[in-house]
PDB file of C-alpha atoms in Angstrom:
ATOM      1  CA  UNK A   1      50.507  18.375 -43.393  1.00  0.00           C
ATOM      2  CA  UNK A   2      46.885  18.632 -42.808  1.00  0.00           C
ATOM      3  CA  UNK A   3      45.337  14.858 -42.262  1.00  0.00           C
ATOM      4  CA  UNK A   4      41.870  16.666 -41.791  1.00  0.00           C
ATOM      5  CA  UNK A   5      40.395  18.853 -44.110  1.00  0.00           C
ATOM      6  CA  UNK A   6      37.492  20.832 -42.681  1.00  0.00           C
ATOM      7  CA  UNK A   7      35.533  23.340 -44.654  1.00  0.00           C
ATOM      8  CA  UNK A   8      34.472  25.820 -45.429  1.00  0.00           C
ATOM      9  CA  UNK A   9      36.707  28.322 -43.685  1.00  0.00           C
ATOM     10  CA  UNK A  10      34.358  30.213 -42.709  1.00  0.00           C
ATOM     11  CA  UNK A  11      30.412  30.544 -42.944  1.00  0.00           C
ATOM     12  CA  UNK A  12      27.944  33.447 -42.359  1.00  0.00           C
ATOM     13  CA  UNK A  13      24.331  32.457 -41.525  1.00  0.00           C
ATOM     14  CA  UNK A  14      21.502  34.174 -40.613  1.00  0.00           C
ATOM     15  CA  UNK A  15      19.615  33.754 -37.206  1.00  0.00           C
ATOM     16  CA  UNK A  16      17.232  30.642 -37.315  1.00  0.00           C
ATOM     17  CA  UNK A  17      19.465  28.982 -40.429  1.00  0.00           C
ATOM     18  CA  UNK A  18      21.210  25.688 -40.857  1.00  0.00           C
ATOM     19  CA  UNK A  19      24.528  26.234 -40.521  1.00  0.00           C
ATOM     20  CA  UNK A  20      26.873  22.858 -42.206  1.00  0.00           C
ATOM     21  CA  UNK A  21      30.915  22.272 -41.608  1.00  0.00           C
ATOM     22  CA  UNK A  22      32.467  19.670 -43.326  1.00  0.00           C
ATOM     23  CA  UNK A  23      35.415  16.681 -42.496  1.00  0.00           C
ATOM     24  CA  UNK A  24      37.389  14.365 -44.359  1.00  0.00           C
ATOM     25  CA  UNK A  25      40.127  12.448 -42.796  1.00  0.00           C
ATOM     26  CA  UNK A  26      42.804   9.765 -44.494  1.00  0.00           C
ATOM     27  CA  UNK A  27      43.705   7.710 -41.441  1.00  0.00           C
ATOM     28  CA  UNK A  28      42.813   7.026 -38.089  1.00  0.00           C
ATOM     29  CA  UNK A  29      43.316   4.670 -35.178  1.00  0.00           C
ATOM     30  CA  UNK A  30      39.610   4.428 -33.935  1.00  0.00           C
ATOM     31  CA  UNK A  31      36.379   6.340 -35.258  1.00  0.00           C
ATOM     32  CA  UNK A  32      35.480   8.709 -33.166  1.00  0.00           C
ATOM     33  CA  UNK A  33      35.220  11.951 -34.048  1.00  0.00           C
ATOM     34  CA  UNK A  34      34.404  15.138 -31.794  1.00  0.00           C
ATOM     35  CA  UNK A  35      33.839  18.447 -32.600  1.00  0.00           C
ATOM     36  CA  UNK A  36      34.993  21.402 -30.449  1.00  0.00           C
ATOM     37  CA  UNK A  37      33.967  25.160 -29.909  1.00  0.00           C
ATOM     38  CA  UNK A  38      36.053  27.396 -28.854  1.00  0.00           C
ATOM     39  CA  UNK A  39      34.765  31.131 -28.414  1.00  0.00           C
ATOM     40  CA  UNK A  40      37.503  34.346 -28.764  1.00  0.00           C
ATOM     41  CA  UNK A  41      39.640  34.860 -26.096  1.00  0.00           C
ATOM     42  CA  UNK A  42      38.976  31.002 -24.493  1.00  0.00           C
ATOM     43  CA  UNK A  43      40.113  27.499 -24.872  1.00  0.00           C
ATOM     44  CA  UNK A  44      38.314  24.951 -27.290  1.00  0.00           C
ATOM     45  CA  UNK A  45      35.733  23.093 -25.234  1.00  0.00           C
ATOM     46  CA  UNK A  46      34.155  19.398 -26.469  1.00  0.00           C
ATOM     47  CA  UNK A  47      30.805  20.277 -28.285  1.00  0.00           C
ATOM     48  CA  UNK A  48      29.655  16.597 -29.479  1.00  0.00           C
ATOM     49  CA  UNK A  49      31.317  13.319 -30.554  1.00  0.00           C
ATOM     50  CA  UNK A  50      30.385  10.504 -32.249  1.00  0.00           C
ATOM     51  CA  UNK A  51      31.353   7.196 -31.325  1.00  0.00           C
ATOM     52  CA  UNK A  52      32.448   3.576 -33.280  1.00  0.00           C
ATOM     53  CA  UNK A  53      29.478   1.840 -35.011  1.00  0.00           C
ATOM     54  CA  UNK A  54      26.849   4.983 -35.245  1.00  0.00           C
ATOM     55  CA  UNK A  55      26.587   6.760 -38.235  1.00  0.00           C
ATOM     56  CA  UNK A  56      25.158   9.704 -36.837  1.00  0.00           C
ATOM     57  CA  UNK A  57      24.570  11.814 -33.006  1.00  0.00           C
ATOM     58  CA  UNK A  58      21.837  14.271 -31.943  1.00  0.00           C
ATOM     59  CA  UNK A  59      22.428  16.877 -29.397  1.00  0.00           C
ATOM     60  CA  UNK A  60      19.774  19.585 -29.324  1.00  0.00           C
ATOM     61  CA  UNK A  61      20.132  21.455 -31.873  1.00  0.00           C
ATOM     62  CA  UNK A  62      23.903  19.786 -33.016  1.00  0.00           C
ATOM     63  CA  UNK A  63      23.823  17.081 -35.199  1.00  0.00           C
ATOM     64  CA  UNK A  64      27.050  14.570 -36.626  1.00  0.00           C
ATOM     65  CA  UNK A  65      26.806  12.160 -39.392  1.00  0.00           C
ATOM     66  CA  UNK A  66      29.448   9.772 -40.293  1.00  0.00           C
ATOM     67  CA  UNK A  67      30.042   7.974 -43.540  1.00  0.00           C
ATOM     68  CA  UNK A  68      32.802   5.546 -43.180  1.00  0.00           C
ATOM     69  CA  UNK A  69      33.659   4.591 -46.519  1.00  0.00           C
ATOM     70  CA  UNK A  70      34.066   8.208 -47.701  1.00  0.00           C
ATOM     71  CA  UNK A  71      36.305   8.843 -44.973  1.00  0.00           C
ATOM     72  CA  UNK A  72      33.975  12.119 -43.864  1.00  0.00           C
ATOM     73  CA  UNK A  73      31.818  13.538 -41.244  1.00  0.00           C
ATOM     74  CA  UNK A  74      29.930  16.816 -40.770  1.00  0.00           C
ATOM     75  CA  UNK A  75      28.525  18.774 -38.023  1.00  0.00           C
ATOM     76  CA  UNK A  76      24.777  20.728 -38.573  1.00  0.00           C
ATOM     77  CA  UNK A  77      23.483  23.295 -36.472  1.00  0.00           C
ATOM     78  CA  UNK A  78      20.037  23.832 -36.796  1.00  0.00           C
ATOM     79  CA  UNK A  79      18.053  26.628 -35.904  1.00  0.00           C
ATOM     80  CA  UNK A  80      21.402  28.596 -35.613  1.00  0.00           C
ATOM     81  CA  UNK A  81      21.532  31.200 -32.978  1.00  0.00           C
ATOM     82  CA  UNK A  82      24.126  34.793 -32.139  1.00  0.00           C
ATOM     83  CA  UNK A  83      25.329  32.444 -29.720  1.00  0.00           C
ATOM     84  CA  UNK A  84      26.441  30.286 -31.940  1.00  0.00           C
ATOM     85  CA  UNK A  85      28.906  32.216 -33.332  1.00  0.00           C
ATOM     86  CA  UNK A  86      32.206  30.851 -32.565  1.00  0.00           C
ATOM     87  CA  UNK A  87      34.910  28.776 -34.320  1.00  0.00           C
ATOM     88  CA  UNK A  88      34.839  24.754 -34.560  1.00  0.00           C
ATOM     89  CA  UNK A  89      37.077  22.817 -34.919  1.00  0.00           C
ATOM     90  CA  UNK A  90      37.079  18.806 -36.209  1.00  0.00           C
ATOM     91  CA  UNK A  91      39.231  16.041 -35.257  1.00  0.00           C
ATOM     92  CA  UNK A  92      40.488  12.825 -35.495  1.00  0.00           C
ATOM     93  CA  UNK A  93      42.243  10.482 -33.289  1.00  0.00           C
ATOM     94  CA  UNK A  94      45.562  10.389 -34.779  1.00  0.00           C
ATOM     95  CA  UNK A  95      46.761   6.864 -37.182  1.00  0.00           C
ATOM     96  CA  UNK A  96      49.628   6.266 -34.422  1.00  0.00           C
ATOM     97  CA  UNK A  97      47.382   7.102 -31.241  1.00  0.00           C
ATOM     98  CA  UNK A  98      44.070   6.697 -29.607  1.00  0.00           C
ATOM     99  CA  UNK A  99      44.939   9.377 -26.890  1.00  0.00           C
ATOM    100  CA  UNK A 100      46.598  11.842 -29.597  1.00  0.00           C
ATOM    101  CA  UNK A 101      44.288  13.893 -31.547  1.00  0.00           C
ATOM    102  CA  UNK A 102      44.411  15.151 -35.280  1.00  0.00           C
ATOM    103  CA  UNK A 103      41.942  18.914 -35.859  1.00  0.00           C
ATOM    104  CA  UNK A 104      40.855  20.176 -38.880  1.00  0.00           C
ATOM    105  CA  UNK A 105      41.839  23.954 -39.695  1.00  0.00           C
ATOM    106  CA  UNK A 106      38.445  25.294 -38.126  1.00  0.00           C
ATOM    107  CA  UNK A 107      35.590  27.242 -39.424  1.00  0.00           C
ATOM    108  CA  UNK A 108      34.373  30.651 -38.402  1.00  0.00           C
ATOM    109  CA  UNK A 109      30.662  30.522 -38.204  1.00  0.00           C
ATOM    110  CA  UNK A 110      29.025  34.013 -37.434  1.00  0.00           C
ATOM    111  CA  UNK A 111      25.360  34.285 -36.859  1.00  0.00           C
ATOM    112  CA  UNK A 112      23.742  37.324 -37.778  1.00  0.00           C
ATOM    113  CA  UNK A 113      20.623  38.596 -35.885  1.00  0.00           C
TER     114      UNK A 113
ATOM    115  CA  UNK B   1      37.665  23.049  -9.158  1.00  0.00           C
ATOM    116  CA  UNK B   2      39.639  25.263 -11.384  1.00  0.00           C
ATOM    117  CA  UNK B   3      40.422  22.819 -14.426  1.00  0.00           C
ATOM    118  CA  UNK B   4      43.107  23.171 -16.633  1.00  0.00           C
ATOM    119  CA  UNK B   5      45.361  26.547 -15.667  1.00  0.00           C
ATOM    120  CA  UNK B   6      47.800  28.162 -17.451  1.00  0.00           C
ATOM    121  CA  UNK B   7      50.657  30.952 -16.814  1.00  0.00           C
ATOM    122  CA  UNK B   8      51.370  33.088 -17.836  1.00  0.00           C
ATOM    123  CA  UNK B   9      48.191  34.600 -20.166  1.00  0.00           C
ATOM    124  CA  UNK B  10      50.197  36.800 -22.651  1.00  0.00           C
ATOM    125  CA  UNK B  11      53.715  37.322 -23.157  1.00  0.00           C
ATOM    126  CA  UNK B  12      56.571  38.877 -24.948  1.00  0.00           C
ATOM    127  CA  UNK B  13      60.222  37.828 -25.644  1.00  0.00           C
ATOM    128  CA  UNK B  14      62.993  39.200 -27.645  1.00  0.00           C
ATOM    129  CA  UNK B  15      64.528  37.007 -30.276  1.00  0.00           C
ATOM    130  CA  UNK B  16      66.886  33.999 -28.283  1.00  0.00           C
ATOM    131  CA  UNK B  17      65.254  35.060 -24.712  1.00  0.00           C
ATOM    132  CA  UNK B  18      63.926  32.154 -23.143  1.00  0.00           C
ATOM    133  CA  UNK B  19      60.669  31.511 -21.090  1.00  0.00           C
ATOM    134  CA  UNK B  20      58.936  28.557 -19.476  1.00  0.00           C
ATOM    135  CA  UNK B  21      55.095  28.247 -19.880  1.00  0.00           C
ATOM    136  CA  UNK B  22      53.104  26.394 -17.293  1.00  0.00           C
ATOM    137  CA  UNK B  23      50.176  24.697 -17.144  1.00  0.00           C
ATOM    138  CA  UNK B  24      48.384  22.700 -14.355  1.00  0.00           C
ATOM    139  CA  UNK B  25      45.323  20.403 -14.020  1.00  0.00           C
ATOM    140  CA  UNK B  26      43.152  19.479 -10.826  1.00  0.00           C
ATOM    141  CA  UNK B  27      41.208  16.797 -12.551  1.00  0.00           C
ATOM    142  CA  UNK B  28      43.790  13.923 -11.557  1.00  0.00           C
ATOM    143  CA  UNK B  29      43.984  13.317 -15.117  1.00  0.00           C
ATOM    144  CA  UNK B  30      46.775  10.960 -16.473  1.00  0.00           C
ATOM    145  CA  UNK B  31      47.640  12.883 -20.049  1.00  0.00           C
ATOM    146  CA  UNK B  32      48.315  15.945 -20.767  1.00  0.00           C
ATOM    147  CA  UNK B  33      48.837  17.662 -23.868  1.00  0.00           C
ATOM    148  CA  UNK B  34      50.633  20.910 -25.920  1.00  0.00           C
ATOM    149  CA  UNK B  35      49.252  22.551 -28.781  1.00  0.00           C
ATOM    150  CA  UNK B  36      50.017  25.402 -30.803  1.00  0.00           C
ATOM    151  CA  UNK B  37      46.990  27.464 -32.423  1.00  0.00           C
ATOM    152  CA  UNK B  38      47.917  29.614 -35.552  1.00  0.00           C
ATOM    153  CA  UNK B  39      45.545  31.297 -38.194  1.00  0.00           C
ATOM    154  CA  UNK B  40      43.912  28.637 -40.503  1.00  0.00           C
ATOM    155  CA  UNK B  41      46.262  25.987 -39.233  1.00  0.00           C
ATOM    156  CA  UNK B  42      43.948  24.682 -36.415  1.00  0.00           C
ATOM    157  CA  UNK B  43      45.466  22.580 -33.165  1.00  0.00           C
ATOM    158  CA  UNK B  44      49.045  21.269 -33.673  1.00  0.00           C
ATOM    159  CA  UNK B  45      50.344  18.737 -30.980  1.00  0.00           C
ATOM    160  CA  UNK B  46      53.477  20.038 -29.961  1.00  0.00           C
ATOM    161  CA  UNK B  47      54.132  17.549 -26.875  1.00  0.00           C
ATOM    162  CA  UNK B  48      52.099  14.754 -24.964  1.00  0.00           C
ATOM    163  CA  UNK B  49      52.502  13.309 -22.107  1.00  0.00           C
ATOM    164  CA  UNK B  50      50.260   9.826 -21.262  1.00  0.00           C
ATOM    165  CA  UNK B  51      51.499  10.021 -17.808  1.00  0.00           C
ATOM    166  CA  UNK B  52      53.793  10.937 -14.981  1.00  0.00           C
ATOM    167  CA  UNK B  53      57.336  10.621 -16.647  1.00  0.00           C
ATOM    168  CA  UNK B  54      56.621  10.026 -20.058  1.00  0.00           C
ATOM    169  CA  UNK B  55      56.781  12.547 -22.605  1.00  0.00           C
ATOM    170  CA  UNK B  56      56.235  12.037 -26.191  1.00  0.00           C
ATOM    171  CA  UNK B  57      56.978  14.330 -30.016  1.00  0.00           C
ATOM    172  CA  UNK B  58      53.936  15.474 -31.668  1.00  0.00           C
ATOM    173  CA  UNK B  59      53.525  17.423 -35.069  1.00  0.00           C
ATOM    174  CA  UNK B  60      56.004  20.549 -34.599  1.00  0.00           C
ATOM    175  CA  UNK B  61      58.344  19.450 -31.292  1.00  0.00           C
ATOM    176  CA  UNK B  62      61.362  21.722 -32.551  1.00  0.00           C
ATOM    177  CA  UNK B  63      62.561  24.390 -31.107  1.00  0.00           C
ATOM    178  CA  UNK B  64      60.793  23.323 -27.640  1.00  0.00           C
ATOM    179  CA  UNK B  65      61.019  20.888 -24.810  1.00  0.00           C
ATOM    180  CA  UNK B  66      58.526  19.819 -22.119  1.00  0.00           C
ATOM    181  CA  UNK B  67      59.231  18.777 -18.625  1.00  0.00           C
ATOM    182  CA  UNK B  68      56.076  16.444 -16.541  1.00  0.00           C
ATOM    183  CA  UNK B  69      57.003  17.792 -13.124  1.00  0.00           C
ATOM    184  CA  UNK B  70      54.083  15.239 -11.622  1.00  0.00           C
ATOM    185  CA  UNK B  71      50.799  14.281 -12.471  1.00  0.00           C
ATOM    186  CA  UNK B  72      49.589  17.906 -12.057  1.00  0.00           C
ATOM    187  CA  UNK B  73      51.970  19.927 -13.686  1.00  0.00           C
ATOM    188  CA  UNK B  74      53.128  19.925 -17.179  1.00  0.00           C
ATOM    189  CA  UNK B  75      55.529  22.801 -18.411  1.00  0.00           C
ATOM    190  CA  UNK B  76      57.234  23.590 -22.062  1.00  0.00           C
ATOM    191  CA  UNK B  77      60.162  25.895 -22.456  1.00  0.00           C
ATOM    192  CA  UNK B  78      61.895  27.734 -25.324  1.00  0.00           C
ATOM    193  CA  UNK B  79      65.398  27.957 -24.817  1.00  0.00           C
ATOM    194  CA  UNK B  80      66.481  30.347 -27.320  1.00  0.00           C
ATOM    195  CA  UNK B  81      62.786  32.280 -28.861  1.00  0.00           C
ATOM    196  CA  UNK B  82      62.066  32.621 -32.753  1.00  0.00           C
ATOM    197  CA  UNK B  83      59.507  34.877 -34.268  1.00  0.00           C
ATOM    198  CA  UNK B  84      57.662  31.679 -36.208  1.00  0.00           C
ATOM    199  CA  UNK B  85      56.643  30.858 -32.575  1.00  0.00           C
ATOM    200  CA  UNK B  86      54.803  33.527 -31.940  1.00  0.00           C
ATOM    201  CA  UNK B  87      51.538  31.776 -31.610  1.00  0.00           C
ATOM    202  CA  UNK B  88      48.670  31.278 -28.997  1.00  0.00           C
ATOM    203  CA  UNK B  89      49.603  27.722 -26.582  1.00  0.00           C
ATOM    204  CA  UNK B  90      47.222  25.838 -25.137  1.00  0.00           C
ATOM    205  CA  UNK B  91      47.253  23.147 -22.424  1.00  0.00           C
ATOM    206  CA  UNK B  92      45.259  19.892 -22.241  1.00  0.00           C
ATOM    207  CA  UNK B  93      44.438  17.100 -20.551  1.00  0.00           C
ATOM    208  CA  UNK B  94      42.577  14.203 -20.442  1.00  0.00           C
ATOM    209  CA  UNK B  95      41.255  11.616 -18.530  1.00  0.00           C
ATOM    210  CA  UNK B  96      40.290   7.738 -18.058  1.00  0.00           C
ATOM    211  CA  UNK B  97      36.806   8.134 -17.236  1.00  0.00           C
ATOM    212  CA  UNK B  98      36.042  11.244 -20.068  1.00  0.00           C
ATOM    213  CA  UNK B  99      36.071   9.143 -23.155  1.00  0.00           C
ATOM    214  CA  UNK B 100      39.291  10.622 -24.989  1.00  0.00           C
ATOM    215  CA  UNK B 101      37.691  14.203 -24.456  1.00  0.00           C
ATOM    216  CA  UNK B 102      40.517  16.769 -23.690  1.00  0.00           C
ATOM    217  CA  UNK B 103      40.097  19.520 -21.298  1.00  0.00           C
ATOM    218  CA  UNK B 104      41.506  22.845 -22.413  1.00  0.00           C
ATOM    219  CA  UNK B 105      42.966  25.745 -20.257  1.00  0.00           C
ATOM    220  CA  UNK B 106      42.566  29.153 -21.671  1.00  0.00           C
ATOM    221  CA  UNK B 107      45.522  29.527 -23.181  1.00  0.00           C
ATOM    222  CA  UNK B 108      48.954  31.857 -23.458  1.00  0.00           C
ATOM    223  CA  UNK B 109      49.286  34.540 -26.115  1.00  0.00           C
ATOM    224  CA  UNK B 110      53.226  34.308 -26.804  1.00  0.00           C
ATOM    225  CA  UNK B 111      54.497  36.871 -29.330  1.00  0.00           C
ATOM    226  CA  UNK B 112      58.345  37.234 -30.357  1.00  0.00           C
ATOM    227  CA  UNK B 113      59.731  40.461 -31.538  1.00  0.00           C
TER     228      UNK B 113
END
């Protein structure tokens, strides 16, 4: 049973565009919430997190915002680039655990040139 | 500094054969972690281990068990291989001083005929 929901499943965007992934969680032991990229072939790898009391994080051109009382987060990419194209996954630390880690279903962006 | 390495990268067992897949980190990390990556079902925890000697159930433990040889190593074994886990494994781990981000190795492409 799924205790994040990420969407959309998958997202096409063209080169320069916003691209905009989607979280909502039910429970968890401590609010923060990373994002990871994983690429075909490879390993997810940490992309961004957010951390307790900040509603939102800036990393180039990744963004997360955080609204606590509707339970949901969401990563932007601006300016989105071919390189960009990869699969991302959500997460949550779990209700029962700090250290153990809930992920959404992930989302297939593709960037087109 | 390789990281988080895993062995073998692809393999492929009859029904009931059994195999042990391992996985090692040079990061001195404490935890390390089991997942299970199917289509549109993102991460699943199948074991985690918050240190030398302890090992702990995640989401979908059945049909496996894990064995924290030392603070390095971190194996899982299926003693007797079914077709639902055919299914790409990862390894993880994670450390004190990284903030509850989890390194991942590059994975092991198990099918079962």
């Amino acid at each position: 049973q799924q205790q994040v929901k990420q969407s959309p499943q998958s997202l096409i965007v063209q080169k320069g565009g916003i691209s905009i992934i989607n979280c909502a969680y039910e429970n968890t032991a401590f609010d923060y919430f990373p994002w990871y990229q994983q690429f075909p072939g490879k390993g997810p790898a940490l992309l961004i997190a957010i951390r307790p009391d900040v509603s939102e994080k800036k990393e180039g051109r990744f963004t997360i915002s955080f609204n606590k009382s509707a339970k949901q987060f969401s990563l932007h990419i601006m300016d989105s680039q071919p390189g960009d194209s990869a699969t991302y996954f959500c997460a949550a630390p779990r209700p029962d655990s700090w250290g153990k880690l809930q992920f959404g279903a992930g989302t297939q962006v593709v960037v087109t040139p | 500094n390789a990281g988080v390495t895993q062995t073998p990268k692809f393999q492929v067992l009859k029904t009931g054969q059994s195999m042990t897949l391992q996985c090692a980190q040079d990061m001195n990390h404490n935890s390390m972690y089991w997942y299970r990556q199917d289509p549109g079902m993102g991460l699943r925890l199948i074991y985690y281990s918050a240190s030398e000697g302890t090992t702990d159930k995640g989401e979908v433990p059945n049909g496996y068990n894990v064995s924290r040889l030392n603070k390095r190593e971190f194996s899982l074994r299926l003693e007797s291989a079914a077709p639902s886990q055919t299914s790409v494994y990862f390894c993880a781990s994670r450390g004190m001083s990284s903030y509850n981000e989890q390194f991942f190795g590059p994975g092991t492409r198990l099918t079962v005929l």
